[in-house]
PDB file of C-alpha atoms in Angstrom:
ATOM      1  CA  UNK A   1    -163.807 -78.142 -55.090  1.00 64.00           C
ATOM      2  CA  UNK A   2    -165.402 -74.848 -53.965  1.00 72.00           C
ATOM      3  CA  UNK A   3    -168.311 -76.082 -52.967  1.00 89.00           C
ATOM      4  CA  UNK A   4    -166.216 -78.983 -50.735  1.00 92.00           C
ATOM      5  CA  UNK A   5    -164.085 -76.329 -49.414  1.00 92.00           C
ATOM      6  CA  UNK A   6    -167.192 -74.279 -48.239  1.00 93.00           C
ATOM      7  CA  UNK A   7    -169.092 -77.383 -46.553  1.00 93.00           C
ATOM      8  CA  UNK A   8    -165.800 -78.175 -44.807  1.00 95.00           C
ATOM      9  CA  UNK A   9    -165.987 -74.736 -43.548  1.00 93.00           C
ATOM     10  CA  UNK A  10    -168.923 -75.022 -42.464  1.00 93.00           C
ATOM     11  CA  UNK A  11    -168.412 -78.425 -40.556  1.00 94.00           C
ATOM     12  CA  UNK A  12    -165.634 -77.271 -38.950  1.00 95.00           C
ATOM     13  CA  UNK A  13    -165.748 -73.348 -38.058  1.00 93.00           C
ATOM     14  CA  UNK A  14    -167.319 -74.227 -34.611  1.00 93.00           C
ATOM     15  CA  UNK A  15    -167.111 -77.625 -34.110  1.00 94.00           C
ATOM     16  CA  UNK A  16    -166.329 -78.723 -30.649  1.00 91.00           C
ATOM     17  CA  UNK A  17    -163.283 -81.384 -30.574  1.00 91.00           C
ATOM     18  CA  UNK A  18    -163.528 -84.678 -28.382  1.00 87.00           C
ATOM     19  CA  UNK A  19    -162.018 -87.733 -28.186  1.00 86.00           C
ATOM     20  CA  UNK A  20    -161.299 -89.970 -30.915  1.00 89.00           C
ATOM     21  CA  UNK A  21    -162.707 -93.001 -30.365  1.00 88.00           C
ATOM     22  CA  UNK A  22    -165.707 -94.759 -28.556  1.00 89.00           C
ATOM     23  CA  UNK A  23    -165.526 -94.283 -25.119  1.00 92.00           C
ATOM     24  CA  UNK A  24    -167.571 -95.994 -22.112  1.00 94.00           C
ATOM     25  CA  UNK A  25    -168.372 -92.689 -19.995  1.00 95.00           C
ATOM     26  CA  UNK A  26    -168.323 -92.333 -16.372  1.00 96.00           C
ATOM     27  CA  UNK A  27    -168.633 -89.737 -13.479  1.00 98.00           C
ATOM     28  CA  UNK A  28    -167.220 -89.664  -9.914  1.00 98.00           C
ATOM     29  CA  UNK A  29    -167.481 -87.473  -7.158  1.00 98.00           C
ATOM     30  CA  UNK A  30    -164.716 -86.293  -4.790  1.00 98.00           C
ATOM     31  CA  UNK A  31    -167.064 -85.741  -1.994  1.00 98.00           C
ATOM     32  CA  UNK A  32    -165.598 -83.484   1.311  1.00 98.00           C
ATOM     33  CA  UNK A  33    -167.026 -83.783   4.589  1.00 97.00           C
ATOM     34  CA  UNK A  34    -166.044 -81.803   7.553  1.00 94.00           C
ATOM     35  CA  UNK A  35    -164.975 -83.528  10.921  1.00 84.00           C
ATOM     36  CA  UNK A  36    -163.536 -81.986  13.509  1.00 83.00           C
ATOM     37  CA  UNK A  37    -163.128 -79.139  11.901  1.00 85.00           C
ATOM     38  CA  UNK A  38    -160.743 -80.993   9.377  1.00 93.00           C
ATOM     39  CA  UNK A  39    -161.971 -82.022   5.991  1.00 96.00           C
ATOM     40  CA  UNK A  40    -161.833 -85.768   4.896  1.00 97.00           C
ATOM     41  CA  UNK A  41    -162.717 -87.666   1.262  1.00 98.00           C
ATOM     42  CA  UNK A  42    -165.919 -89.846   1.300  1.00 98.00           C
ATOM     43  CA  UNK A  43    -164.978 -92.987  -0.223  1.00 98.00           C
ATOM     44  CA  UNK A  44    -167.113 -96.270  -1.110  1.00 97.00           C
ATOM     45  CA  UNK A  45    -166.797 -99.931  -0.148  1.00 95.00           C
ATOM     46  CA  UNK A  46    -169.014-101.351  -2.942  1.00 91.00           C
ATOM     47  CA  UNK A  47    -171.474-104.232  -2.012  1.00 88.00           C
ATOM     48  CA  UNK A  48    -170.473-107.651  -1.919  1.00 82.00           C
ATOM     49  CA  UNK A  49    -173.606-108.640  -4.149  1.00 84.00           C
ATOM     50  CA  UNK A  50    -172.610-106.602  -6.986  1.00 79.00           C
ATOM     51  CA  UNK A  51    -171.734-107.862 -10.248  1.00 75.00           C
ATOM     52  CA  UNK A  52    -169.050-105.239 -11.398  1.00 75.00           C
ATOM     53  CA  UNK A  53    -166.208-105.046  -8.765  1.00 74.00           C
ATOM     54  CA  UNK A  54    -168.063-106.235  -5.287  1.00 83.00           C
ATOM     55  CA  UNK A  55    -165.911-104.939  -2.399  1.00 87.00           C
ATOM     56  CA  UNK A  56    -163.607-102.599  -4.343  1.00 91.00           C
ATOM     57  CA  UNK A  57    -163.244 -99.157  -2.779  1.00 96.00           C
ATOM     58  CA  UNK A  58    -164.281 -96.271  -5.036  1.00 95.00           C
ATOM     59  CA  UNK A  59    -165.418 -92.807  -4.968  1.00 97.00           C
ATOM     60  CA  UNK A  60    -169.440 -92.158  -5.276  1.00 98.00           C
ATOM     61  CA  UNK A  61    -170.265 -92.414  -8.872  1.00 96.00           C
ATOM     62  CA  UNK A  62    -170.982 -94.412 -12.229  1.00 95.00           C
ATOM     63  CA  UNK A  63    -171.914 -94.760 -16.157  1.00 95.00           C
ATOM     64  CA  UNK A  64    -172.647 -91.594 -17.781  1.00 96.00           C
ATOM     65  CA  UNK A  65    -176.173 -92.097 -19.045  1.00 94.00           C
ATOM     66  CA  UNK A  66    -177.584 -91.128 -22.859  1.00 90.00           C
ATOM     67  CA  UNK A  67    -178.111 -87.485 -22.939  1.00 91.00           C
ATOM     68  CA  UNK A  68    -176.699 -87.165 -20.011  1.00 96.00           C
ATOM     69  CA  UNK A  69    -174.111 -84.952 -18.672  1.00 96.00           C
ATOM     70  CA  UNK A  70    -170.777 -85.910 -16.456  1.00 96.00           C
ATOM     71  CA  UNK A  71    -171.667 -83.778 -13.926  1.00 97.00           C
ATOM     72  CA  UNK A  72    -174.880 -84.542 -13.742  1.00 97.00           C
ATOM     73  CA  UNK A  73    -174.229 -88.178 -13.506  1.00 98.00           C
ATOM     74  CA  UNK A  74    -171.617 -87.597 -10.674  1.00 98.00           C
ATOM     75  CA  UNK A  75    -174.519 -85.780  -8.416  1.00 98.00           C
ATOM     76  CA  UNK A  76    -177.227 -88.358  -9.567  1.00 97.00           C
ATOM     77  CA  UNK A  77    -174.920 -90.911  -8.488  1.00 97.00           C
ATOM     78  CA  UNK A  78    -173.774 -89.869  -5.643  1.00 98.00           C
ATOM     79  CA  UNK A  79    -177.624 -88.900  -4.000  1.00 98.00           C
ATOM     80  CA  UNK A  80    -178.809 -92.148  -5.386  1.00 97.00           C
ATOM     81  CA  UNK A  81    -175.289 -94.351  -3.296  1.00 97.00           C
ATOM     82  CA  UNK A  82    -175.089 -91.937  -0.210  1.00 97.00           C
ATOM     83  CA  UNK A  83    -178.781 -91.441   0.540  1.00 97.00           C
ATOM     84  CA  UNK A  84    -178.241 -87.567  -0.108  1.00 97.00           C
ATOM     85  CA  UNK A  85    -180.676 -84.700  -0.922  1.00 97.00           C
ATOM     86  CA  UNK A  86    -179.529 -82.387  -4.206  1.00 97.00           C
ATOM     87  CA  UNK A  87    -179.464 -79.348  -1.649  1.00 97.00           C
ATOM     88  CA  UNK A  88    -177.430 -81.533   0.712  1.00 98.00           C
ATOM     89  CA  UNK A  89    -174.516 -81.451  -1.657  1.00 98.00           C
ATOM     90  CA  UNK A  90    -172.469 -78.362  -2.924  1.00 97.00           C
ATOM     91  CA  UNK A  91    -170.296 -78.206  -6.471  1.00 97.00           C
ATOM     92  CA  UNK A  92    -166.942 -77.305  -6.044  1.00 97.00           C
ATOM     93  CA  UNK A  93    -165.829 -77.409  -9.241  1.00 97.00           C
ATOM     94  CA  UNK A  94    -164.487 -79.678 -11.493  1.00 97.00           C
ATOM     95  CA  UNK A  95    -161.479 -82.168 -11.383  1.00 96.00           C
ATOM     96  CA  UNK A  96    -159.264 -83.147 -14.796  1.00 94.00           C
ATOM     97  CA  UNK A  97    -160.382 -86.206 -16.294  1.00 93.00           C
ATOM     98  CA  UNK A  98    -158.771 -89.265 -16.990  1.00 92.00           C
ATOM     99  CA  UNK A  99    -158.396 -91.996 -20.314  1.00 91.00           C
ATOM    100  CA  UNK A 100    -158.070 -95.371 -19.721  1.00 88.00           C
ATOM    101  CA  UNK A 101    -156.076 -97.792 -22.299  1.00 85.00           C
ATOM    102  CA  UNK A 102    -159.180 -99.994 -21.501  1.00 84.00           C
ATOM    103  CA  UNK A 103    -161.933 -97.492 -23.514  1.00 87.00           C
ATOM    104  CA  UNK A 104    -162.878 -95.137 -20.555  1.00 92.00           C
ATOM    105  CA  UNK A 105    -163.043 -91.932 -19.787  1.00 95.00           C
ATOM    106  CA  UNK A 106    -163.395 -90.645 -16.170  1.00 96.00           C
ATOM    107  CA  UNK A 107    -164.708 -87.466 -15.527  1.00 97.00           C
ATOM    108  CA  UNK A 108    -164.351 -86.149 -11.460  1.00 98.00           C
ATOM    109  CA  UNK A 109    -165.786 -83.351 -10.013  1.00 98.00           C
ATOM    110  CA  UNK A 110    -165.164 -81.875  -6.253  1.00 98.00           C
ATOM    111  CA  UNK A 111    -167.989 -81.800  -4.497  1.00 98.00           C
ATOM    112  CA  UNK A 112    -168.660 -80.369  -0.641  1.00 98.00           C
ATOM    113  CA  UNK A 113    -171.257 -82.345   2.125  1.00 98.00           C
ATOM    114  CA  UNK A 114    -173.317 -78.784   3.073  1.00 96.00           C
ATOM    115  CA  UNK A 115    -175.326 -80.515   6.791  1.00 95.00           C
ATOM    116  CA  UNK A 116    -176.255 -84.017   7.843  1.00 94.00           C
ATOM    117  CA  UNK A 117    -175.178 -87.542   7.795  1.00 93.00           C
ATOM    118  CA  UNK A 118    -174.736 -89.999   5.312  1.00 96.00           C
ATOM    119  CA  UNK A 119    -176.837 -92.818   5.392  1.00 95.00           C
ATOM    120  CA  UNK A 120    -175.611 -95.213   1.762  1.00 96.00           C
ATOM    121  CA  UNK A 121    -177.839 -97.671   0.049  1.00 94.00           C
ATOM    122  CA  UNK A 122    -177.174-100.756   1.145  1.00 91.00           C
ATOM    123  CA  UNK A 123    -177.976-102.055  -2.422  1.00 91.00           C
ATOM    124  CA  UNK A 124    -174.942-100.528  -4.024  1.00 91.00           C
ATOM    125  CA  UNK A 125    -172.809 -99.840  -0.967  1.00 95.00           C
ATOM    126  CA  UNK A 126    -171.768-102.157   2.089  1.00 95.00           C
ATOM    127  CA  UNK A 127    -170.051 -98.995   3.921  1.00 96.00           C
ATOM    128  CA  UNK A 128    -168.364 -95.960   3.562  1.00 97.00           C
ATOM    129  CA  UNK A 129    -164.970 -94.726   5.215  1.00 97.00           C
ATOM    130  CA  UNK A 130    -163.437 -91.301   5.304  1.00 97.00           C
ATOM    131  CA  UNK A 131    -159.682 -89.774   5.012  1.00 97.00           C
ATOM    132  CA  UNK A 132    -158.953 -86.899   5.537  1.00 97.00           C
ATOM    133  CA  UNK A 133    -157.494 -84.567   3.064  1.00 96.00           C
ATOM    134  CA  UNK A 134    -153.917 -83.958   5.373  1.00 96.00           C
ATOM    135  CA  UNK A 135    -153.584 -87.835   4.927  1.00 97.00           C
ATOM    136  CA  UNK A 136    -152.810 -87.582   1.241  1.00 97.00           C
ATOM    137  CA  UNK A 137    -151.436 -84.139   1.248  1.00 96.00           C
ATOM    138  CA  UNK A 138    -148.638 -86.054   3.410  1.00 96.00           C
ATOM    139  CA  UNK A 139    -148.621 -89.485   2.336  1.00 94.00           C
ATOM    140  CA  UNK A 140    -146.933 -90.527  -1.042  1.00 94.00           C
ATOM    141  CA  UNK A 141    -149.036 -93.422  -2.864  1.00 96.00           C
ATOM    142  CA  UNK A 142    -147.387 -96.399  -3.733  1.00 96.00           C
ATOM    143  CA  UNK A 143    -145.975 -96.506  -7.658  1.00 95.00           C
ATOM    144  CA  UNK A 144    -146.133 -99.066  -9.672  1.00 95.00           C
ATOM    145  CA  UNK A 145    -145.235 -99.190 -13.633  1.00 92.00           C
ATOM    146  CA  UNK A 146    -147.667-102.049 -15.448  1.00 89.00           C
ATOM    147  CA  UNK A 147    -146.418-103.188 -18.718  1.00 86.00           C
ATOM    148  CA  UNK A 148    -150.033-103.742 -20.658  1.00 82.00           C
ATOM    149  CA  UNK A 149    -151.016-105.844 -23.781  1.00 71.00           C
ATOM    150  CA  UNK A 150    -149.611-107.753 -25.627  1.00 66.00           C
ATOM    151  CA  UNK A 151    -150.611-106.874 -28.982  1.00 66.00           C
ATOM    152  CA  UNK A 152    -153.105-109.857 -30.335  1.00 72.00           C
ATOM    153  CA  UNK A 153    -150.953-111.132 -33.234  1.00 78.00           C
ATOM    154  CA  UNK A 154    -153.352-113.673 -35.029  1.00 85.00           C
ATOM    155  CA  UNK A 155    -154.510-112.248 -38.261  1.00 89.00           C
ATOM    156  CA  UNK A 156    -152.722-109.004 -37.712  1.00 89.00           C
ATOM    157  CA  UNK A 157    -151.953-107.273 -40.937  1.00 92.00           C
ATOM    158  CA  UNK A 158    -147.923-107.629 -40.351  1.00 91.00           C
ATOM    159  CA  UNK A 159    -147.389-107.622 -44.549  1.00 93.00           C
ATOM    160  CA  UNK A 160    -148.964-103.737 -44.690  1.00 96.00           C
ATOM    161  CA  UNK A 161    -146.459-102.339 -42.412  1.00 94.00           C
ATOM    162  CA  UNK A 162    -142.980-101.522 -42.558  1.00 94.00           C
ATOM    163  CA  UNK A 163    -141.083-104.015 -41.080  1.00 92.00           C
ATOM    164  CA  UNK A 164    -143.337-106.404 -40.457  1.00 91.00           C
ATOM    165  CA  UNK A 165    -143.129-108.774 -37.571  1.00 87.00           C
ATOM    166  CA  UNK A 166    -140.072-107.300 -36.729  1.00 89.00           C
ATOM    167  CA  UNK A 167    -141.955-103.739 -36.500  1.00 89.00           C
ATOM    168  CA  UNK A 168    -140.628-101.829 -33.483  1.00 85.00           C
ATOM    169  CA  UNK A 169    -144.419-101.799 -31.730  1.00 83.00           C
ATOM    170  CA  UNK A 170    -143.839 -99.274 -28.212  1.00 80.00           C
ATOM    171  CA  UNK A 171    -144.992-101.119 -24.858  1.00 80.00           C
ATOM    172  CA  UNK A 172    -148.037 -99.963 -23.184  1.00 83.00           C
ATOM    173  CA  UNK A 173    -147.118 -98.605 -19.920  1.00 86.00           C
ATOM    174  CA  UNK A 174    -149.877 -98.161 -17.131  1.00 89.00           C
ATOM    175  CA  UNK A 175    -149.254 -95.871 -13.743  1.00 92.00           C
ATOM    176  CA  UNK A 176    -150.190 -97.760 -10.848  1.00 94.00           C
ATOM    177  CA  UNK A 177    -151.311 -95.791  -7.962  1.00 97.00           C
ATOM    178  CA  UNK A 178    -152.029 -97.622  -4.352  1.00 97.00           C
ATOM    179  CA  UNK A 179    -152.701 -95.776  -0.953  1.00 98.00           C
ATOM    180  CA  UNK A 180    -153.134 -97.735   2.166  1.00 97.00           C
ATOM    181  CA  UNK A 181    -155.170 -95.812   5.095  1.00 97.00           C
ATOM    182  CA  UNK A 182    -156.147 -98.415   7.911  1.00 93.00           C
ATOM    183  CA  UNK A 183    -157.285-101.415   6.426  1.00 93.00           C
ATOM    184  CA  UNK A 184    -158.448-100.379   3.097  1.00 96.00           C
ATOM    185  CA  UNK A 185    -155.683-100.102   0.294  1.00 96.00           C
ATOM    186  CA  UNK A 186    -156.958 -97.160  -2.439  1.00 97.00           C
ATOM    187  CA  UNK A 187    -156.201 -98.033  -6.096  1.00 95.00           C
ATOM    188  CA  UNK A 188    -157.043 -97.844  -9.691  1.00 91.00           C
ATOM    189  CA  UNK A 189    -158.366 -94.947 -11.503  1.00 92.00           C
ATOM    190  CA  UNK A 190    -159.736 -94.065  -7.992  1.00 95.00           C
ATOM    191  CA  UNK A 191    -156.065 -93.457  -7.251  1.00 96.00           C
ATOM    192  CA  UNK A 192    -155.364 -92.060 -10.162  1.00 94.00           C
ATOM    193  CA  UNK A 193    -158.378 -89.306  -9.790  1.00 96.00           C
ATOM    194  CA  UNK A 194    -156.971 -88.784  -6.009  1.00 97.00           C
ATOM    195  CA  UNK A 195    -153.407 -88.739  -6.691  1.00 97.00           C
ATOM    196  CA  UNK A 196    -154.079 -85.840  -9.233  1.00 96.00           C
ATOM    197  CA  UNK A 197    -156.724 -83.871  -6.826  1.00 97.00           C
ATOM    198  CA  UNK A 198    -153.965 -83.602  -4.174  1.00 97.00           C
ATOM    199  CA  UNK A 199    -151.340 -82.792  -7.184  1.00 95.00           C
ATOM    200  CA  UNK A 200    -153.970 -79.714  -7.960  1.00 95.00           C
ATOM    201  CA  UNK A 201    -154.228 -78.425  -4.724  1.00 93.00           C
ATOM    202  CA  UNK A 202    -150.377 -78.632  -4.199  1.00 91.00           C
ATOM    203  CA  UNK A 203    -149.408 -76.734  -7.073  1.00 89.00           C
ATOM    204  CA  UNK A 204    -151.847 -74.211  -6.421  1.00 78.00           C
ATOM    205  CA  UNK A 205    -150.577 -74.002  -2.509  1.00 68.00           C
ATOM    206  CA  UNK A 206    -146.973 -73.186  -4.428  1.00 66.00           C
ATOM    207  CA  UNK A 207    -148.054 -70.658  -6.732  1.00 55.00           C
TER     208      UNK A 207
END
């Protein structure tokens, strides 16, 4: 028992905690530009050839690699879709994350454009728009509640739980988030990411 004690001890003194679960990993960039003397958000229309999502608007990002880390994937990423040079881009700092229900994690980090233009890869990108910052500072998104699931019942285990199949199971709620700028309607964890950048910077302008 000693000796359990000791190698739980040892496990556990300086462990770092993460998630539990197995998560598909990804990295985003909340890229500012200056125009005008205003700042705006860089933001994605992906290509139309693309497998995964063609024509969705997103930030610049994607899959955290093996042995890779979030932040480096965000900057990888983001040089690799805007055509950008690593001294061409300046780290802020870094945004909260988010969980999907659907097995994700989303890591953000707030990046600054330091001189030139971008020029994206017209593999992964069919164009790029801006906002500016004052825009969602101002605006309110859109809110939506989605009720997600349901649970798959076939084969599910009802006889080991209390209650069974009359078990009181709580609905899976998911915060829908939609901003419409011009023509282009802003939505999904992209949303969510944005929605709690400008909650950030509000609270902080209050304090």
């Amino acid at each position: 028992v000693i000796n359990m004690i000791n190698k739980v001890e040892e496990i556990f003194k300086d462990r770092i905690p993460k998630a539990i679960g197995d998560f598909d990993k990804s990295a985003v960039m909340i890229l500012l530009v200056k125009d005008n003397e205003e700042f705006s958000i860089v933001f994605e229309v992906r290509a139309l050839k693309l497998r995964s999502q063609p024509g969705d608007v997103c930030l610049p990002g994607g899959r955290v690699e093996l042995n890779e880390e979030p932040k480096e994937t965000a900057i990888r990423e983001t040089m690799e879709e805007l055509n950008l040079k690593r001294d061409q881009i300046k780290i802020i700092g870094d945004m909260d994350y988010y969980i999907s229900p659907y097995g994700n994690i989303l890591y953000a980090f707030v990046g600054v454009l330091q001189y030139g233009e971008i020029n994206p890869s017209e593999d992964e990108v069919d164009h790029i728009f801006k906002v500016p910052l004052k825009f969602f500072m101002e605006k309110k998104p859109i809110y939506y509640s989605m009720e997600i699931g349901p649970i798959k019942q076939e084969g599910f285990p009802f006889h080991l739980i209390n209650g069974g199949k009359n078990y009181k199971f709580r609905k899976g709620l998911l915060d829908q988030y939609f901003y419409e700028y011009d023509n282009y309607v802003i939505w999904g964890f992209t949303a969510q990411i944005i929605k709690s950048f400008i909650k950030v910077l509000k609270s902080s302008n209050n304090s």
